[in-house]
GROMACS .gro file of C-alpha atoms in nm:
model
  345
    1MET     CA    1 -14.219  -6.285  20.825
    2ARG     CA    2 -14.169  -5.914  20.792
    3ALA     CA    3 -14.007  -5.756  20.486
    4LYS     CA    4 -13.686  -5.564  20.532
    5LYS     CA    5 -13.729  -5.192  20.500
    6ILE     CA    6 -13.514  -5.013  20.246
    7PRO     CA    7 -13.399  -4.668  20.351
    8LYS     CA    8 -13.531  -4.394  20.133
    9ASN     CA    9 -13.290  -4.147  19.969
   10LYS     CA   10 -13.472  -3.850  19.839
   11ASN     CA   11 -13.184  -3.730  19.627
   12ASN     CA   12 -13.125  -4.069  19.463
   13HIS     CA   13 -13.494  -4.118  19.407
   14SER     CA   14 -13.537  -3.784  19.241
   15ASN     CA   15 -13.232  -3.833  19.019
   16ASN     CA   16 -13.347  -4.175  18.896
   17LEU     CA   17 -13.690  -4.061  18.792
   18PRO     CA   18 -13.745  -4.081  18.421
   19GLY     CA   19 -13.758  -3.753  18.233
   20ARG     CA   20 -13.570  -3.564  18.503
   21ARG     CA   21 -13.217  -3.418  18.440
   22SER     CA   22 -12.957  -3.313  18.686
   23GLN     CA   23 -12.819  -2.963  18.694
   24GLN     CA   24 -12.502  -3.080  18.517
   25GLU     CA   25 -12.701  -3.255  18.244
   26GLN     CA   26 -12.912  -2.951  18.184
   27GLY     CA   27 -12.603  -2.764  18.054
   28TRP     CA   28 -12.515  -3.041  17.804
   29SER     CA   29 -12.560  -3.011  17.433
   30ARG     CA   30 -12.688  -3.280  17.198
   31GLU     CA   31 -12.331  -3.379  17.111
   32ASP     CA   32 -12.251  -3.414  17.483
   33PHE     CA   33 -12.545  -3.649  17.532
   34ARG     CA   34 -12.435  -3.863  17.238
   35TYR     CA   35 -12.087  -3.888  17.385
   36MET     CA   36 -12.194  -3.957  17.744
   37LYS     CA   37 -12.448  -4.218  17.645
   38ASP     CA   38 -12.174  -4.472  17.575
   39ALA     CA   39 -11.915  -4.333  17.820
   40PRO     CA   40 -11.841  -4.508  18.155
   41PRO     CA   41 -11.998  -4.359  18.473
   42SER     CA   42 -11.663  -4.230  18.596
   43VAL     CA   43 -11.628  -3.992  18.298
   44SER     CA   44 -11.756  -3.642  18.348
   45ILE     CA   45 -11.750  -3.327  18.139
   46THR     CA   46 -11.573  -3.031  18.287
   47PRO     CA   47 -11.637  -2.693  18.126
   48VAL     CA   48 -11.324  -2.523  17.990
   49SER     CA   49 -11.290  -2.150  17.927
   50TYR     CA   50 -11.049  -1.985  17.685
   51ALA     CA   51 -10.914  -1.636  17.677
   52THR     CA   52 -11.109  -1.403  17.454
   53ARG     CA   53 -10.901  -1.287  17.152
   54VAL     CA   54 -11.165  -1.072  16.989
   55ALA     CA   55 -11.207  -0.706  17.074
   56PRO     CA   56 -11.533  -0.648  17.264
   57LEU     CA   57 -11.809  -0.443  17.118
   58PRO     CA   58 -11.848  -0.086  17.239
   59GLU     CA   59 -12.165  -0.162  17.431
   60ASP     CA   60 -11.990  -0.446  17.622
   61ARG     CA   61 -11.713  -0.227  17.756
   62ILE     CA   62 -11.719  -0.098  18.107
   63GLN     CA   63 -11.687   0.275  18.156
   64GLY     CA   64 -11.354   0.384  18.296
   65ARG     CA   65 -11.159   0.066  18.215
   66ASP     CA   66 -11.049   0.147  17.855
   67THR     CA   67 -10.734   0.319  17.967
   68GLN     CA   68 -10.649   0.042  18.209
   69ASN     CA   69 -10.690  -0.253  17.971
   70VAL     CA   70 -10.389  -0.188  17.748
   71ASP     CA   71 -10.364  -0.544  17.619
   72MET     CA   72 -10.718  -0.538  17.488
   73GLU     CA   73 -10.653  -0.208  17.308
   74ARG     CA   74 -10.344  -0.353  17.143
   75GLU     CA   75 -10.542  -0.658  17.034
   76ARG     CA   76 -10.805  -0.434  16.881
   77MET     CA   77 -10.546  -0.233  16.691
   78ARG     CA   78 -10.377  -0.549  16.567
   79ILE     CA   79 -10.705  -0.692  16.435
   80GLU     CA   80 -10.799  -0.366  16.269
   81GLY     CA   81 -10.453  -0.335  16.111
   82ARG     CA   82 -10.474  -0.687  15.970
   83GLY     CA   83 -10.815  -0.610  15.824
   84ASN     CA   84 -10.695  -0.285  15.670
   85LEU     CA   85 -10.396  -0.463  15.515
   86GLY     CA   86 -10.621  -0.724  15.358
   87ARG     CA   87 -10.850  -0.456  15.221
   88ARG     CA   88 -10.556  -0.264  15.072
   89VAL     CA   89 -10.419  -0.575  14.898
   90PHE     CA   90 -10.762  -0.658  14.760
   91LYS     CA   91 -10.806  -0.300  14.641
   92VAL     CA   92 -10.470  -0.303  14.459
   93VAL     CA   93 -10.559  -0.630  14.284
   94GLU     CA   94 -10.896  -0.490  14.179
   95GLU     CA   95 -10.734  -0.172  14.048
   96GLU     CA   96 -10.486  -0.376  13.844
   97ARG     CA   97 -10.773  -0.569  13.691
   98LYS     CA   98 -10.959  -0.252  13.606
   99VAL     CA   99 -10.658  -0.083  13.444
  100ALA     CA  100 -10.769   0.005  13.092
  101LEU     CA  101 -10.533   0.009  12.797
  102PRO     CA  102 -10.453   0.355  12.670
  103PHE     CA  103 -10.638   0.465  12.363
  104PRO     CA  104 -10.421   0.387  12.058
  105ARG     CA  105 -10.258   0.683  11.901
  106LEU     CA  106 -10.332   0.716  11.533
  107ILE     CA  107 -10.015   0.730  11.326
  108LYS     CA  108 -10.037   0.860  10.977
  109PRO     CA  109  -9.901   0.610  10.725
  110VAL     CA  110  -9.591   0.720  10.544
  111LYS     CA  111  -9.656   0.710  10.174
  112LYS     CA  112  -9.363   0.601   9.964
  113GLU     CA  113  -9.291   0.836   9.684
  114LYS     CA  114  -9.329   0.668   9.349
  115LYS     CA  115  -9.031   0.679   9.122
  116PRO     CA  116  -9.082   0.901   8.820
  117LEU     CA  117  -9.148   0.719   8.495
  118PHE     CA  118  -8.898   0.762   8.214
  119ASP     CA  119  -8.940   0.767   7.843
  120LEU     CA  120  -8.783   0.462   7.677
  121ASN     CA  121  -8.509   0.667   7.511
  122GLU     CA  122  -8.434   0.854   7.835
  123ALA     CA  123  -8.423   0.528   8.034
  124ILE     CA  124  -8.169   0.379   7.791
  125LYS     CA  125  -7.951   0.690   7.828
  126GLN     CA  126  -7.965   0.660   8.207
  127VAL     CA  127  -7.869   0.292   8.195
  128LYS     CA  128  -7.567   0.361   7.975
  129ALA     CA  129  -7.460   0.653   8.195
  130ASN     CA  130  -7.480   0.451   8.520
  131ALA     CA  131  -7.288   0.148   8.386
  132ARG     CA  132  -6.931   0.210   8.503
  133ASN     CA  133  -6.786  -0.140   8.543
  134THR     CA  134  -6.483  -0.264   8.357
  135PHE     CA  135  -6.672  -0.537   8.170
  136ASP     CA  136  -6.941  -0.491   7.909
  137GLU     CA  137  -7.263  -0.523   8.108
  138THR     CA  138  -7.584  -0.670   7.972
  139VAL     CA  139  -7.886  -0.443   7.936
  140GLU     CA  140  -8.181  -0.627   8.093
  141ALA     CA  141  -8.558  -0.579   8.080
  142HIS     CA  142  -8.787  -0.692   8.363
  143VAL     CA  143  -9.160  -0.691   8.292
  144LYS     CA  144  -9.420  -0.744   8.565
  145LEU     CA  145  -9.735  -0.910   8.429
  146GLY     CA  146 -10.083  -0.891   8.582
  147ILE     CA  147 -10.150  -1.263   8.545
  148ASP     CA  148 -10.273  -1.512   8.803
  149LYS     CA  149  -9.967  -1.725   8.880
  150SER     CA  150 -10.176  -2.026   8.987
  151ARG     CA  151 -10.332  -2.072   8.641
  152SER     CA  152 -10.115  -2.287   8.419
  153ASP     CA  153 -10.313  -2.193   8.107
  154LEU     CA  154 -10.195  -1.832   8.137
  155ILE     CA  155  -9.820  -1.894   8.137
  156VAL     CA  156  -9.641  -1.659   7.897
  157ARG     CA  157  -9.351  -1.791   7.690
  158GLY     CA  158  -9.208  -1.727   7.346
  159THR     CA  159  -8.903  -1.669   7.128
  160LEU     CA  160  -8.780  -1.380   6.919
  161ALA     CA  161  -8.482  -1.280   6.711
  162LEU     CA  162  -8.339  -0.948   6.824
  163PRO     CA  163  -8.276  -0.704   6.536
  164HIS     CA  164  -7.931  -0.631   6.674
  165GLY     CA  165  -7.767  -0.942   6.814
  166GLY     CA  166  -7.440  -0.985   6.994
  167LYS     CA  167  -7.104  -1.090   6.863
  168LYS     CA  168  -7.135  -1.441   7.005
  169VAL     CA  169  -7.146  -1.715   6.741
  170LEU     CA  170  -7.429  -1.958   6.815
  171ARG     CA  171  -7.421  -2.323   6.714
  172VAL     CA  172  -7.753  -2.457   6.582
  173ALA     CA  173  -7.849  -2.825   6.556
  174VAL     CA  174  -8.140  -2.967   6.355
  175PHE     CA  175  -8.283  -3.318   6.397
  176ALA     CA  176  -8.428  -3.402   6.056
  177GLU     CA  177  -8.389  -3.628   5.753
  178GLY     CA  178  -8.438  -3.595   5.379
  179ALA     CA  179  -8.543  -3.260   5.233
  180ASP     CA  180  -8.573  -3.095   5.575
  181ALA     CA  181  -8.211  -3.182   5.651
  182ASP     CA  182  -8.099  -3.032   5.320
  183GLU     CA  183  -8.288  -2.706   5.394
  184ALA     CA  184  -8.124  -2.685   5.737
  185ARG     CA  185  -7.775  -2.722   5.589
  186ALA     CA  186  -7.851  -2.458   5.325
  187ALA     CA  187  -7.974  -2.216   5.595
  188GLY     CA  188  -7.645  -2.248   5.785
  189ALA     CA  189  -7.717  -2.508   6.055
  190ASP     CA  190  -7.397  -2.629   6.225
  191ILE     CA  191  -7.516  -2.983   6.312
  192VAL     CA  192  -7.773  -3.175   6.106
  193GLY     CA  193  -7.865  -3.541   6.146
  194GLY     CA  194  -8.127  -3.802   6.213
  195VAL     CA  195  -8.106  -4.137   6.389
  196GLU     CA  196  -7.725  -4.140   6.362
  197LEU     CA  197  -7.702  -3.805   6.545
  198ILE     CA  198  -7.937  -3.930   6.818
  199ASN     CA  199  -7.724  -4.241   6.876
  200GLN     CA  200  -7.407  -4.032   6.879
  201ILE     CA  201  -7.540  -3.794   7.147
  202THR     CA  202  -7.678  -4.084   7.353
  203LYS     CA  203  -7.339  -4.254   7.353
  204ALA     CA  204  -7.143  -3.936   7.435
  205GLY     CA  205  -7.391  -3.810   7.696
  206LYS     CA  206  -7.328  -3.444   7.611
  207ILE     CA  207  -7.408  -3.184   7.345
  208ASP     CA  208  -7.214  -2.913   7.163
  209PHE     CA  209  -7.475  -2.662   7.042
  210ASP     CA  210  -7.677  -2.365   7.171
  211HIS     CA  211  -8.010  -2.418   6.989
  212CYS     CA  212  -8.180  -2.721   6.843
  213PHE     CA  213  -8.485  -2.769   6.621
  214THR     CA  214  -8.677  -3.060   6.479
  215THR     CA  215  -8.978  -3.124   6.258
  216PRO     CA  216  -9.318  -3.254   6.373
  217GLN     CA  217  -9.254  -3.580   6.182
  218PHE     CA  218  -8.918  -3.644   6.349
  219PHE     CA  219  -9.016  -3.517   6.695
  220PRO     CA  220  -9.125  -3.858   6.844
  221ARG     CA  221  -8.782  -4.007   6.771
  222ILE     CA  222  -8.586  -3.767   6.990
  223ALA     CA  223  -8.765  -3.881   7.307
  224LYS     CA  224  -8.448  -4.079   7.389
  225LEU     CA  225  -8.259  -3.751   7.430
  226GLY     CA  226  -8.508  -3.604   7.676
  227LYS     CA  227  -8.283  -3.649   7.981
  228ILE     CA  228  -7.976  -3.498   7.812
  229LEU     CA  229  -8.151  -3.208   7.638
  230ASN     CA  230  -8.368  -3.113   7.935
  231ARG     CA  231  -8.060  -3.055   8.150
  232GLN     CA  232  -7.963  -2.771   7.915
  233GLY     CA  233  -8.320  -2.657   7.852
  234LEU     CA  234  -8.291  -2.744   7.482
  235MET     CA  235  -8.558  -3.012   7.444
  236PRO     CA  236  -8.769  -2.913   7.139
  237ASP     CA  237  -9.117  -2.796   7.234
  238LEU     CA  238  -9.417  -2.677   7.033
  239LYS     CA  239  -9.490  -2.396   7.279
  240GLN     CA  240  -9.135  -2.263   7.257
  241GLY     CA  241  -9.132  -2.271   6.877
  242THR     CA  242  -8.853  -2.527   6.841
  243VAL     CA  243  -9.071  -2.789   6.668
  244VAL     CA  244  -9.112  -2.621   6.328
  245SER     CA  245  -9.220  -2.702   5.977
  246ASP     CA  246  -9.011  -2.424   5.818
  247VAL     CA  247  -8.662  -2.536   5.919
  248SER     CA  248  -8.481  -2.278   5.706
  249LYS     CA  249  -8.653  -1.981   5.874
  250ALA     CA  250  -8.594  -2.122   6.223
  251VAL     CA  251  -8.221  -2.166   6.160
  252LYS     CA  252  -8.181  -1.815   6.019
  253ASN     CA  253  -8.362  -1.661   6.316
  254ALA     CA  254  -8.147  -1.859   6.559
  255LYS     CA  255  -7.834  -1.735   6.384
  256LYS     CA  256  -7.961  -1.381   6.437
  257ASN     CA  257  -7.931  -1.430   6.815
  258GLN     CA  258  -8.280  -1.565   6.881
  259ILE     CA  259  -8.370  -1.554   7.249
  260LYS     CA  260  -8.634  -1.724   7.463
  261PHE     CA  261  -8.847  -1.566   7.733
  262LYS     CA  262  -9.079  -1.719   7.990
  263MET     CA  263  -9.279  -1.592   8.286
  264ASP     CA  264  -9.136  -1.706   8.620
  265LYS     CA  265  -9.321  -1.799   8.941
  266THR     CA  266  -9.358  -1.432   9.039
  267ALA     CA  267  -9.524  -1.338   8.706
  268ILE     CA  268  -9.213  -1.150   8.587
  269VAL     CA  269  -9.039  -1.190   8.252
  270HIS     CA  270  -8.661  -1.135   8.247
  271VAL     CA  271  -8.475  -1.094   7.919
  272GLY     CA  272  -8.147  -0.951   7.794
  273LEU     CA  273  -8.173  -0.680   7.528
  274GLY     CA  274  -7.805  -0.648   7.440
  275LYS     CA  275  -7.486  -0.495   7.576
  276VAL     CA  276  -7.410  -0.151   7.714
  277SER     CA  277  -7.172  -0.103   7.422
  278PHE     CA  278  -7.468  -0.113   7.180
  279THR     CA  279  -7.594   0.216   7.044
  280GLU     CA  280  -7.907   0.372   7.190
  281GLU     CA  281  -8.093   0.311   6.865
  282SER     CA  282  -8.002  -0.060   6.868
  283LEU     CA  283  -8.116  -0.104   7.227
  284ARG     CA  284  -8.441   0.081   7.155
  285GLU     CA  285  -8.519  -0.146   6.857
  286ASN     CA  286  -8.437  -0.457   7.062
  287ALA     CA  287  -8.671  -0.341   7.338
  288SER     CA  288  -8.945  -0.269   7.084
  289ALA     CA  289  -8.901  -0.614   6.926
  290PHE     CA  290  -8.921  -0.782   7.266
  291MET     CA  291  -9.239  -0.596   7.364
  292ASN     CA  292  -9.395  -0.682   7.027
  293ALA     CA  293  -9.321  -1.053   7.084
  294LEU     CA  294  -9.452  -1.028   7.442
  295LEU     CA  295  -9.782  -0.882   7.318
  296GLN     CA  296  -9.813  -1.160   7.059
  297ALA     CA  297  -9.761  -1.419   7.336
  298LYS     CA  298 -10.052  -1.277   7.539
  299PRO     CA  299 -10.275  -1.565   7.661
  300ALA     CA  300 -10.616  -1.589   7.499
  301GLY     CA  301 -10.788  -1.648   7.834
  302LEU     CA  302 -10.681  -1.313   7.979
  303LYS     CA  303 -10.988  -1.096   8.044
  304LYS     CA  304 -10.885  -0.760   7.900
  305THR     CA  305 -10.943  -0.605   7.560
  306SER     CA  306 -10.661  -0.352   7.573
  307LYS     CA  307 -10.309  -0.453   7.474
  308TYR     CA  308 -10.147  -0.346   7.800
  309ALA     CA  309 -10.427  -0.299   8.056
  310GLY     CA  310 -10.433  -0.596   8.291
  311TYR     CA  311 -10.141  -0.758   8.109
  312VAL     CA  312  -9.827  -0.544   8.142
  313THR     CA  313  -9.814  -0.388   8.488
  314SER     CA  314  -9.465  -0.236   8.484
  315PHE     CA  315  -9.151  -0.230   8.269
  316HIS     CA  316  -8.803  -0.172   8.414
  317ILE     CA  317  -8.474  -0.153   8.229
  318CYS     CA  318  -8.129  -0.179   8.389
  319SER     CA  319  -7.775  -0.304   8.340
  320THR     CA  320  -7.619  -0.607   8.511
  321MET     CA  321  -7.477  -0.410   8.804
  322GLY     CA  322  -7.665  -0.084   8.760
  323GLN     CA  323  -7.979   0.086   8.881
  324GLY     CA  324  -8.321   0.007   8.737
  325PHE     CA  325  -8.537   0.270   8.569
  326PRO     CA  326  -8.916   0.238   8.523
  327VAL     CA  327  -9.040   0.303   8.171
  328SER     CA  328  -9.382   0.449   8.093
  329ILE     CA  329  -9.630   0.230   7.906
  330GLN     CA  330  -9.710   0.518   7.667
  331SER     CA  331  -9.352   0.538   7.540
  332LEU     CA  332  -9.340   0.159   7.502
  333SER     CA  333  -9.662   0.163   7.300
  334LYS     CA  334  -9.520   0.426   7.065
  335ALA     CA  335  -9.196   0.232   7.020
  336VAL     CA  336  -9.382  -0.094   6.947
  337ASP     CA  337  -9.609   0.076   6.692
  338HIS     CA  338  -9.307   0.228   6.519
  339TYR     CA  339  -9.133  -0.112   6.510
  340SER     CA  340  -9.442  -0.290   6.374
  341LYS     CA  341  -9.479  -0.036   6.091
  342GLY     CA  342  -9.113  -0.088   5.999
  343GLN     CA  343  -9.164  -0.465   5.982
  344LEU     CA  344  -9.457  -0.429   5.743
  345LYS     CA  345  -9.255  -0.232   5.487
   0.00000   0.00000   0.00000
């Protein structure tokens, strides 16, 4: 039995040979092969062409057609214009970043002119001349101290009896018993008492005196009055000189218009020296007495050997509503020395 002959197709035979590609397959890329490997036989890839939107290079142009191809020239100009615009924007941003600050102009500091220093006598005359109010103003002294405010061991406080006091009558109370109470009454104390006086003030809740003193022996008993006396700043204290052994002397000094002074938080001492109606000599002696007491209250831990250096920085005198006048330390030193010599006589 003869086998049936199969007609030969040269084209089909050549296309089915392994390793041979058709003309269409030869133009495929690797991605096309990956896609067509799983695609059905009916699918074919048709090349697609797009219009060129990029200006051709000079060597690709054909001579004589530049004037005819107007659209291509417009496209070139548009692309170049967009590029120039981007470059201009980038250049402006770079210039803004590189802008350097102008070199600072040096301005000469304006020096404040220091007020001229006055002699103590001249300053008192100026204070009296500038006080023009209807009421009798108080002459005040303000002393700036060169002390570290943070150190509690350098706080300045004290008391003194001004040589020329005011016309105000001060009421003095003494908490004591026995012989000390008798001395206080003889010295002119207005209120004298012991436990009975403490109970009386505790019951009433108020006081009727301007100064109060006590003895070291009786001091622990007045602890009950701490709340009442502290409200008026009259609680006896060793540092303020209101806990005394010599009651008679303390009462007499208080009757002579004894005043207290203490350094505030800004290292300044404020004190009243009298009234504008006082004579210049009286005000000068009161200022000298105050400075003498301030020097005696100088803390022991202050590192300076001189009386004033590092301790008294400035001294101003003024009236209640008037202008302040700085006083020279030299004139204060002379006035204090003169006052101290008078006290020794």
